[in-house]
Amino acid sequence: MLSRLTTERSETTLNASSIATGRTRMSVIKNLIQRPMRELDTWQDVIRGFSPAWFTASMGTGMVSMLLYGFPYEWSPLKYIAMGIALLNLLMFVVFLVLFIWRLVQYRDFFNILLHPQMSMPLGAVPMAFTTVITSMVTILESYDIAWMPMLALVLWCINIAFAVLSFLAIPFLVTSHQKHAFEKVNATLLLPVVPTVVASSAGAIVASVHSGTTAVAVVLISYALWAMGVGISLMLITFYIVRLVLHKLPPPETIASAFIPLGPLGQSSYAIQLLGVQALRVFPDALPQMTYLGEVLHSLGFFLGLLIWSLAIWWFTHAIYSVLYTRFRGPVPFNLGWWALIFPTGTFVSSSGELWDLTGYTFFRILASTVTVGIVALWIVVILNTIRYAWTGELLKPINISHLELHTYVEGEDVQSPEQRV
């Protein structure tokens, strides 16, 4: 009898605890829904706190759409899912662009951002996000034989390379002439203004695939130049960053996701040089009859260089995974916009692996690309849901570093958060 009463009391206590827990969760969810942007003082902070780092979300979303559309194992529903994500990416890019322009017009602080050592780095994400929109459009619409699409893609690509080259030339100059950086605080975001030219070169190969004649030749040649510009400086900066890691070890937990950023220029340059080789073989023999061998040479060289750079990317891929896991085992890693650095760079590695499979037919590359793609999609779902959550509360939109933006200065040794370190 006593045992039965004790059991009933225990069950009653558990039920009461479960009900209380359920009510607490419902209260939290209800509070989130009813009080959007509760972490902000005013709705104007949405504009004041909007930074170019948000374009990394568009980069990652665009990359996911392309990976699903070109998934190595055919499954027709994936094509439609990829189209939906591509439309989402287009919407994100347009909204981000409107908000960023709104901020620049209302607060007139573009030059302040340029001179800030953290805020200026993600400006390179703007042309890279635009590139994902262009490549998605060409890849998806190519099969529908739309007459105006090739010319529109060419015009958009020309606009994109203008901003990519501007980022490539202007921001590194400001880094060396105006901004003040502490060596121990430097992270891989230093690569962001440089990588857009490499990304634009791969987009150039895709745009060239829907053109012919002198137009295709011009696009391919310009893309080779963009590739060389971006890869050369990227390798220098990666070397610089490795020295920083050797002397000052891994970045703090708030920025540990940036460990994946160097994978971006490596994977993208491998992917781009392979695509350019394919297009060189297609357009150069007819357009440049005086150098009939050039297309074959560049095609073979594209595969060989692509394989070598892909091999180098493997080292950085594993190093980045070790770095994140090691940091996570030592303590919590707070969520911030920097988590988007996990998506796009890893996606470039998958793109390179997929292109190697197309060129060689080796099943290893096919399985590798498919496996990592599944992981990226799962990670993208986690990151985008958390982004929506913290954006809804206003955590990711808090205006910070206003005094630094106004003074154009950065005090060496001072703990300054970047937009990627919020939350």
CSV table of C-alpha atoms in Angstrom, one decimal:
chain,number,residue,atom,x,y,z
A,1,MET,CA,0.0,0.0,0.0
A,2,LEU,CA,2.7,2.4,1.0
A,3,SER,CA,4.8,1.5,-2.0
A,4,ARG,CA,1.8,2.2,-4.3
A,5,LEU,CA,1.2,5.6,-2.7
A,6,THR,CA,4.9,6.5,-3.1
A,7,THR,CA,4.8,5.5,-6.8
A,8,GLU,CA,1.7,7.6,-7.4
A,9,ARG,CA,3.2,10.6,-5.7
A,10,SER,CA,6.4,10.3,-7.8
A,11,GLU,CA,4.3,10.1,-11.0
A,12,THR,CA,2.3,13.2,-9.9
A,13,THR,CA,5.6,15.0,-9.3
A,14,LEU,CA,6.9,14.0,-12.7
A,15,ASN,CA,3.7,15.1,-14.4
A,16,ALA,CA,3.7,18.4,-12.6
A,17,SER,CA,7.4,18.9,-13.6
A,18,SER,CA,6.7,18.1,-17.2
A,19,ILE,CA,3.7,20.4,-17.3
A,20,ALA,CA,5.8,23.2,-15.8
A,21,THR,CA,8.6,22.6,-18.3
A,22,GLY,CA,6.1,22.6,-21.2
A,23,ARG,CA,4.6,25.9,-19.9
A,24,THR,CA,8.0,27.4,-19.6
A,25,ARG,CA,8.9,26.5,-23.2
A,26,MET,CA,5.6,27.8,-24.5
A,27,SER,CA,6.1,31.0,-22.5
A,28,VAL,CA,9.5,31.5,-24.2
A,29,ILE,CA,8.2,30.8,-27.6
A,30,LYS,CA,5.2,33.1,-27.0
A,31,ASN,CA,7.5,35.8,-25.8
A,32,LEU,CA,9.7,35.5,-28.9
A,33,ILE,CA,6.7,35.8,-31.2
A,34,GLN,CA,5.1,38.7,-29.4
A,35,ARG,CA,8.3,40.7,-28.8
A,36,PRO,CA,10.4,40.9,-32.0
A,37,MET,CA,13.6,42.9,-31.9
A,38,ARG,CA,13.2,43.1,-28.1
A,39,GLU,CA,17.0,43.5,-27.7
A,40,LEU,CA,17.0,46.7,-29.7
A,41,ASP,CA,16.2,50.2,-28.3
A,42,THR,CA,14.3,51.3,-31.5
A,43,TRP,CA,13.4,49.9,-34.8
A,44,GLN,CA,16.0,52.3,-36.4
A,45,ASP,CA,18.7,50.1,-34.9
A,46,VAL,CA,17.8,47.5,-37.5
A,47,ILE,CA,19.2,49.8,-40.1
A,48,ARG,CA,22.0,51.1,-38.0
A,49,GLY,CA,23.1,47.6,-36.9
A,50,PHE,CA,22.9,46.1,-40.4
A,51,SER,CA,26.4,45.2,-41.6
A,52,PRO,CA,27.9,43.7,-44.8
A,53,ALA,CA,28.5,40.5,-42.8
A,54,TRP,CA,24.9,39.6,-43.5
A,55,PHE,CA,25.8,38.9,-47.2
A,56,THR,CA,27.7,35.8,-46.0
A,57,ALA,CA,24.2,34.3,-45.4
A,58,SER,CA,23.4,34.9,-49.0
A,59,MET,CA,26.7,33.4,-50.1
A,60,GLY,CA,26.0,30.2,-48.1
A,61,THR,CA,22.4,29.9,-49.2
A,62,GLY,CA,23.4,30.4,-52.9
A,63,MET,CA,26.1,27.7,-52.5
A,64,VAL,CA,23.6,25.2,-51.0
A,65,SER,CA,21.2,25.8,-54.0
A,66,MET,CA,24.0,25.1,-56.5
A,67,LEU,CA,25.2,22.0,-54.6
A,68,LEU,CA,21.7,20.5,-54.5
A,69,TYR,CA,21.1,21.4,-58.2
A,70,GLY,CA,24.3,19.7,-59.2
A,71,PHE,CA,24.1,16.8,-56.8
A,72,PRO,CA,26.1,13.8,-58.2
A,73,TYR,CA,23.3,11.4,-57.8
A,74,GLU,CA,20.2,12.3,-59.9
A,75,TRP,CA,17.0,12.8,-58.0
A,76,SER,CA,14.5,15.1,-59.7
A,77,PRO,CA,12.9,16.5,-56.5
A,78,LEU,CA,16.3,17.9,-55.6
A,79,LYS,CA,16.2,20.2,-58.7
A,80,TYR,CA,13.0,21.8,-57.5
A,81,ILE,CA,14.3,22.1,-53.9
A,82,ALA,CA,17.4,23.8,-55.3
A,83,MET,CA,15.3,26.2,-57.4
A,84,GLY,CA,13.3,27.1,-54.3
A,85,ILE,CA,16.5,27.8,-52.3
A,86,ALA,CA,17.9,29.8,-55.3
A,87,LEU,CA,14.8,32.0,-55.2
A,88,LEU,CA,15.2,32.4,-51.4
A,89,ASN,CA,18.8,33.4,-52.0
A,90,LEU,CA,17.7,36.0,-54.6
A,91,LEU,CA,15.2,37.4,-52.1
A,92,MET,CA,17.8,37.5,-49.3
A,93,PHE,CA,20.3,39.3,-51.5
A,94,VAL,CA,17.8,41.9,-52.6
A,95,VAL,CA,16.6,42.5,-49.0
A,96,PHE,CA,20.2,42.7,-47.7
A,97,LEU,CA,21.2,45.1,-50.5
A,98,VAL,CA,18.3,47.4,-49.8
A,99,LEU,CA,19.0,47.4,-46.0
A,100,PHE,CA,22.7,48.1,-46.6
A,101,ILE,CA,22.1,50.9,-49.1
A,102,TRP,CA,19.5,52.3,-46.7
A,103,ARG,CA,22.1,52.3,-43.9
A,104,LEU,CA,24.7,54.0,-46.1
A,105,VAL,CA,22.3,56.7,-47.3
A,106,GLN,CA,20.8,57.4,-43.9
A,107,TYR,CA,24.0,57.4,-41.8
A,108,ARG,CA,26.5,58.2,-44.5
A,109,ASP,CA,29.2,56.1,-42.8
A,110,PHE,CA,30.5,54.1,-45.8
A,111,PHE,CA,34.0,55.6,-45.5
A,112,ASN,CA,33.9,54.9,-41.7
A,113,ILE,CA,33.2,51.3,-42.5
A,114,LEU,CA,36.0,51.2,-45.1
A,115,LEU,CA,38.5,52.4,-42.5
A,116,HIS,CA,37.4,50.0,-39.8
A,117,PRO,CA,39.6,46.9,-39.5
A,118,GLN,CA,36.7,44.5,-38.8
A,119,MET,CA,33.7,46.1,-40.5
A,120,SER,CA,35.5,46.5,-43.8
A,121,MET,CA,36.5,42.9,-44.4
A,122,PRO,CA,32.9,41.5,-45.1
A,123,LEU,CA,32.5,44.1,-47.9
A,124,GLY,CA,34.0,41.4,-50.1
A,125,ALA,CA,31.0,39.2,-49.3
A,126,VAL,CA,28.7,41.6,-51.3
A,127,PRO,CA,30.1,40.7,-54.8
A,128,MET,CA,30.5,37.0,-53.8
A,129,ALA,CA,26.8,36.8,-52.8
A,130,PHE,CA,26.0,38.5,-56.1
A,131,THR,CA,28.0,35.8,-57.9
A,132,THR,CA,25.9,33.0,-56.4
A,133,VAL,CA,22.8,34.8,-57.8
A,134,ILE,CA,24.3,34.9,-61.3
A,135,THR,CA,25.6,31.4,-61.4
A,136,SER,CA,22.3,30.0,-60.0
A,137,MET,CA,20.4,31.9,-62.7
A,138,VAL,CA,22.6,30.7,-65.6
A,139,THR,CA,22.8,27.1,-64.4
A,140,ILE,CA,19.0,26.7,-63.7
A,141,LEU,CA,17.7,28.7,-66.7
A,142,GLU,CA,20.1,27.3,-69.2
A,143,SER,CA,18.0,24.2,-69.8
A,144,TYR,CA,14.9,26.4,-70.5
A,145,ASP,CA,16.5,28.1,-73.6
A,146,ILE,CA,15.5,31.6,-72.7
A,147,ALA,CA,16.8,34.0,-75.4
A,148,TRP,CA,17.6,37.0,-73.1
A,149,MET,CA,19.3,35.0,-70.3
A,150,PRO,CA,22.9,34.9,-71.8
A,151,MET,CA,23.0,38.6,-72.3
A,152,LEU,CA,21.5,39.4,-68.9
A,153,ALA,CA,24.1,37.0,-67.3
A,154,LEU,CA,26.9,38.8,-69.1
A,155,VAL,CA,25.8,42.2,-68.0
A,156,LEU,CA,25.4,41.1,-64.4
A,157,TRP,CA,28.7,39.4,-64.5
A,158,CYS,CA,30.4,42.6,-65.8
A,159,ILE,CA,28.9,44.6,-62.9
A,160,ASN,CA,29.9,41.9,-60.5
A,161,ILE,CA,33.6,41.9,-61.6
A,162,ALA,CA,33.7,45.7,-61.3
A,163,PHE,CA,32.8,45.4,-57.6
A,164,ALA,CA,35.0,42.3,-57.1
A,165,VAL,CA,38.0,44.1,-58.5
A,166,LEU,CA,37.2,47.2,-56.5
A,167,SER,CA,37.1,45.1,-53.3
A,168,PHE,CA,40.3,43.4,-54.3
A,169,LEU,CA,42.2,46.6,-54.9
A,170,ALA,CA,40.8,49.1,-52.4
A,171,ILE,CA,40.4,47.2,-49.1
A,172,PRO,CA,43.9,45.6,-49.0
A,173,PHE,CA,45.3,49.0,-49.7
A,174,LEU,CA,43.4,50.5,-46.8
A,175,VAL,CA,44.6,47.6,-44.6
A,176,THR,CA,48.2,48.5,-45.4
A,177,SER,CA,47.8,52.3,-45.3
A,178,HIS,CA,45.1,53.4,-42.9
A,179,GLN,CA,43.8,50.6,-40.7
A,180,LYS,CA,45.6,49.5,-37.5
A,181,HIS,CA,45.7,45.7,-36.9
A,182,ALA,CA,47.2,43.8,-34.0
A,183,PHE,CA,48.9,40.7,-35.3
A,184,GLU,CA,47.6,38.4,-32.5
A,185,LYS,CA,44.0,39.5,-33.3
A,186,VAL,CA,44.1,39.0,-37.0
A,187,ASN,CA,41.9,36.2,-38.3
A,188,ALA,CA,41.1,34.7,-41.7
A,189,THR,CA,38.5,37.4,-42.6
A,190,LEU,CA,41.5,39.2,-44.1
A,191,LEU,CA,40.9,37.0,-47.1
A,192,LEU,CA,37.3,38.1,-47.7
A,193,PRO,CA,38.1,41.2,-49.8
A,194,VAL,CA,40.5,39.2,-52.0
A,195,VAL,CA,38.5,36.1,-52.8
A,196,PRO,CA,35.8,37.8,-54.9
A,197,THR,CA,38.0,37.8,-58.0
A,198,VAL,CA,38.5,34.0,-57.7
A,199,VAL,CA,34.7,33.5,-57.3
A,200,ALA,CA,34.0,35.8,-60.2
A,201,SER,CA,36.4,33.8,-62.4
A,202,SER,CA,34.4,30.6,-61.8
A,203,ALA,CA,31.2,32.6,-62.6
A,204,GLY,CA,32.9,33.8,-65.8
A,205,ALA,CA,33.4,30.2,-66.9
A,206,ILE,CA,29.7,29.5,-66.3
A,207,VAL,CA,28.7,32.7,-68.2
A,208,ALA,CA,31.0,31.8,-71.1
A,209,SER,CA,29.4,28.4,-71.4
A,210,VAL,CA,26.2,30.1,-72.7
A,211,HIS,CA,28.1,32.3,-75.2
A,212,SER,CA,30.3,31.6,-78.2
A,213,GLY,CA,32.8,33.4,-80.5
A,214,THR,CA,34.7,36.5,-79.4
A,215,THR,CA,32.4,37.1,-76.4
A,216,ALA,CA,33.1,33.7,-74.9
A,217,VAL,CA,36.9,34.2,-75.6
A,218,ALA,CA,36.9,37.6,-73.9
A,219,VAL,CA,35.0,36.2,-70.9
A,220,VAL,CA,37.4,33.3,-70.5
A,221,LEU,CA,40.5,35.4,-70.8
A,222,ILE,CA,39.2,38.0,-68.3
A,223,SER,CA,38.3,35.1,-66.0
A,224,TYR,CA,41.9,33.7,-66.2
A,225,ALA,CA,43.2,37.1,-65.2
A,226,LEU,CA,40.8,37.4,-62.3
A,227,TRP,CA,41.8,33.9,-61.2
A,228,ALA,CA,45.5,34.7,-61.2
A,229,MET,CA,44.9,38.0,-59.3
A,230,GLY,CA,42.9,36.4,-56.5
A,231,VAL,CA,44.9,33.1,-56.1
A,232,GLY,CA,48.2,34.8,-55.9
A,233,ILE,CA,47.3,37.2,-53.1
A,234,SER,CA,45.1,34.6,-51.3
A,235,LEU,CA,48.1,32.2,-51.0
A,236,MET,CA,50.2,35.1,-49.6
A,237,LEU,CA,47.5,35.9,-47.0
A,238,ILE,CA,47.0,32.2,-46.1
A,239,THR,CA,50.8,32.0,-45.4
A,240,PHE,CA,50.6,35.1,-43.3
A,241,TYR,CA,47.6,33.6,-41.4
A,242,ILE,CA,49.4,30.3,-40.7
A,243,VAL,CA,52.3,32.3,-39.2
A,244,ARG,CA,49.8,34.0,-36.9
A,245,LEU,CA,48.4,30.6,-35.9
A,246,VAL,CA,51.8,29.3,-35.1
A,247,LEU,CA,52.7,32.2,-32.9
A,248,HIS,CA,49.4,33.0,-31.3
A,249,LYS,CA,47.4,29.7,-31.7
A,250,LEU,CA,43.7,29.3,-32.6
A,251,PRO,CA,41.3,32.2,-32.7
A,252,PRO,CA,38.8,32.7,-29.7
A,253,PRO,CA,35.6,30.7,-29.7
A,254,GLU,CA,33.6,33.7,-31.0
A,255,THR,CA,35.6,33.6,-34.3
A,256,ILE,CA,36.7,30.0,-34.6
A,257,ALA,CA,34.4,29.4,-37.5
A,258,SER,CA,36.7,31.7,-39.5
A,259,ALA,CA,39.1,28.8,-39.6
A,260,PHE,CA,37.2,27.5,-42.6
A,261,ILE,CA,37.6,30.8,-44.6
A,262,PRO,CA,41.0,29.8,-46.2
A,263,LEU,CA,39.3,26.7,-47.6
A,264,GLY,CA,37.2,29.1,-49.7
A,265,PRO,CA,40.0,30.5,-52.1
A,266,LEU,CA,41.6,27.0,-52.3
A,267,GLY,CA,38.4,25.1,-53.2
A,268,GLN,CA,37.1,27.9,-55.4
A,269,SER,CA,40.4,28.3,-57.3
A,270,SER,CA,40.5,24.6,-58.0
A,271,TYR,CA,36.9,24.6,-59.2
A,272,ALA,CA,37.4,27.7,-61.3
A,273,ILE,CA,40.6,26.6,-63.1
A,274,GLN,CA,38.9,23.3,-64.1
A,275,LEU,CA,35.9,25.1,-65.4
A,276,LEU,CA,38.0,27.5,-67.3
A,277,GLY,CA,40.0,24.7,-68.8
A,278,VAL,CA,36.8,23.1,-70.1
A,279,GLN,CA,35.7,26.4,-71.7
A,280,ALA,CA,39.2,27.0,-73.2
A,281,LEU,CA,39.0,23.7,-74.9
A,282,ARG,CA,35.6,24.6,-76.3
A,283,VAL,CA,36.2,28.2,-77.6
A,284,PHE,CA,39.9,28.6,-78.3
A,285,PRO,CA,40.5,26.2,-81.2
A,286,ASP,CA,38.0,28.1,-83.4
A,287,ALA,CA,38.6,31.6,-82.1
A,288,LEU,CA,42.4,31.4,-82.0
A,289,PRO,CA,43.3,29.2,-85.0
A,290,GLN,CA,46.9,30.4,-84.8
A,291,MET,CA,47.2,28.6,-81.4
A,292,THR,CA,45.2,25.5,-82.0
A,293,TYR,CA,47.0,23.7,-79.2
A,294,LEU,CA,46.1,26.3,-76.5
A,295,GLY,CA,42.7,24.9,-75.7
A,296,GLU,CA,44.1,21.4,-75.1
A,297,VAL,CA,47.0,22.7,-73.0
A,298,LEU,CA,44.8,24.8,-70.8
A,299,HIS,CA,42.3,22.0,-70.4
A,300,SER,CA,45.0,19.6,-69.2
A,301,LEU,CA,46.6,22.3,-67.1
A,302,GLY,CA,43.2,23.1,-65.5
A,303,PHE,CA,42.7,19.5,-64.4
A,304,PHE,CA,46.3,19.2,-63.1
A,305,LEU,CA,46.3,22.5,-61.2
A,306,GLY,CA,42.8,21.8,-60.0
A,307,LEU,CA,43.9,18.5,-58.5
A,308,LEU,CA,47.0,20.0,-56.9
A,309,ILE,CA,45.0,22.8,-55.2
A,310,TRP,CA,42.3,20.4,-54.2
A,311,SER,CA,44.9,18.4,-52.5
A,312,LEU,CA,46.1,21.4,-50.6
A,313,ALA,CA,42.5,22.2,-49.7
A,314,ILE,CA,42.2,18.8,-48.0
A,315,TRP,CA,44.8,19.8,-45.5
A,316,TRP,CA,43.0,23.0,-44.6
A,317,PHE,CA,39.6,21.3,-44.5
A,318,THR,CA,40.8,18.8,-41.9
A,319,HIS,CA,42.7,21.5,-40.0
A,320,ALA,CA,39.6,23.6,-39.8
A,321,ILE,CA,37.5,20.7,-38.6
A,322,TYR,CA,40.1,19.9,-35.9
A,323,SER,CA,40.2,23.5,-34.9
A,324,VAL,CA,36.4,23.8,-34.4
A,325,LEU,CA,36.0,20.5,-32.6
A,326,TYR,CA,39.0,21.3,-30.3
A,327,THR,CA,37.5,24.6,-29.4
A,328,ARG,CA,34.1,23.2,-28.9
A,329,PHE,CA,35.4,20.5,-26.6
A,330,ARG,CA,37.1,23.1,-24.5
A,331,GLY,CA,33.9,25.2,-24.1
A,332,PRO,CA,30.8,26.6,-25.7
A,333,VAL,CA,31.0,28.3,-29.1
A,334,PRO,CA,28.4,31.2,-29.2
A,335,PHE,CA,26.3,31.6,-32.3
A,336,ASN,CA,27.0,34.6,-34.5
A,337,LEU,CA,27.1,35.5,-38.2
A,338,GLY,CA,30.6,34.1,-38.4
A,339,TRP,CA,29.0,30.6,-38.4
A,340,TRP,CA,28.1,31.2,-42.1
A,341,ALA,CA,31.9,30.8,-42.7
A,342,LEU,CA,31.2,27.1,-42.3
A,343,ILE,CA,29.0,26.9,-45.4
A,344,PHE,CA,30.4,28.6,-48.5
A,345,PRO,CA,34.1,27.6,-48.1
A,346,THR,CA,33.2,24.0,-47.6
A,347,GLY,CA,30.9,24.2,-50.5
A,348,THR,CA,33.7,25.3,-52.8
A,349,PHE,CA,35.6,22.1,-51.8
A,350,VAL,CA,32.6,20.1,-52.8
A,351,SER,CA,32.3,22.0,-56.1
A,352,SER,CA,36.0,21.2,-56.8
A,353,SER,CA,35.5,17.5,-55.9
A,354,GLY,CA,32.4,17.3,-58.2
A,355,GLU,CA,34.3,18.8,-61.1
A,356,LEU,CA,37.1,16.3,-60.6
A,357,TRP,CA,34.5,13.6,-60.8
A,358,ASP,CA,33.1,15.1,-64.1
A,359,LEU,CA,36.6,15.2,-65.6
A,360,THR,CA,37.9,11.8,-64.4
A,361,GLY,CA,34.8,9.7,-63.7
A,362,TYR,CA,36.3,8.4,-60.5
A,363,THR,CA,33.7,7.2,-58.1
A,364,PHE,CA,35.7,8.4,-55.1
A,365,PHE,CA,35.2,12.1,-56.0
A,366,ARG,CA,31.5,11.4,-56.6
A,367,ILE,CA,31.0,9.8,-53.1
A,368,LEU,CA,33.1,12.5,-51.4
A,369,ALA,CA,31.1,15.3,-53.0
A,370,SER,CA,27.8,13.7,-52.2
A,371,THR,CA,28.7,13.0,-48.5
A,372,VAL,CA,30.0,16.5,-47.8
A,373,THR,CA,27.0,18.0,-49.5
A,374,VAL,CA,24.7,16.2,-47.2
A,375,GLY,CA,26.7,17.5,-44.2
A,376,ILE,CA,26.6,21.1,-45.6
A,377,VAL,CA,22.8,21.0,-46.1
A,378,ALA,CA,22.3,19.8,-42.5
A,379,LEU,CA,24.6,22.5,-41.2
A,380,TRP,CA,22.9,25.1,-43.4
A,381,ILE,CA,19.6,24.3,-41.8
A,382,VAL,CA,21.0,24.7,-38.3
A,383,VAL,CA,22.7,28.0,-39.2
A,384,ILE,CA,19.8,29.6,-41.0
A,385,LEU,CA,17.3,28.6,-38.2
A,386,ASN,CA,19.6,30.2,-35.6
A,387,THR,CA,20.1,33.2,-37.8
A,388,ILE,CA,16.3,33.7,-38.0
A,389,ARG,CA,16.0,33.2,-34.3
A,390,TYR,CA,18.6,35.7,-33.2
A,391,ALA,CA,17.7,38.2,-35.9
A,392,TRP,CA,14.1,38.1,-34.7
A,393,THR,CA,15.2,39.0,-31.2
A,394,GLY,CA,17.5,41.7,-32.5
A,395,GLU,CA,20.7,40.1,-31.1
A,396,LEU,CA,22.4,40.1,-34.5
A,397,LEU,CA,21.3,43.7,-35.3
A,398,LYS,CA,22.6,45.5,-32.3
A,399,PRO,CA,24.6,48.6,-33.4
A,400,ILE,CA,28.1,48.3,-32.0
A,401,ASN,CA,31.5,49.9,-32.4
A,402,ILE,CA,29.9,53.3,-33.2
A,403,SER,CA,32.6,55.3,-31.6
A,404,HIS,CA,35.3,53.4,-33.6
A,405,LEU,CA,33.4,54.0,-36.8
A,406,GLU,CA,33.2,57.7,-36.1
A,407,LEU,CA,36.9,58.1,-35.0
A,408,HIS,CA,38.3,55.9,-37.8
A,409,THR,CA,40.7,54.4,-35.2
A,410,TYR,CA,41.4,51.0,-33.7
A,411,VAL,CA,43.4,50.8,-30.5
A,412,GLU,CA,45.9,48.0,-30.6
A,413,GLY,CA,45.2,45.5,-27.9
A,414,GLU,CA,41.7,46.6,-27.3
A,415,ASP,CA,39.0,44.0,-27.3
A,416,VAL,CA,36.7,45.1,-30.2
A,417,GLN,CA,33.9,42.9,-31.4
A,418,SER,CA,33.1,42.6,-35.1
A,419,PRO,CA,29.6,42.1,-36.5
A,420,GLU,CA,30.5,38.4,-36.8
A,421,GLN,CA,31.1,38.1,-33.1
A,422,ARG,CA,27.7,39.2,-31.9
A,423,VAL,CA,25.5,37.0,-29.6
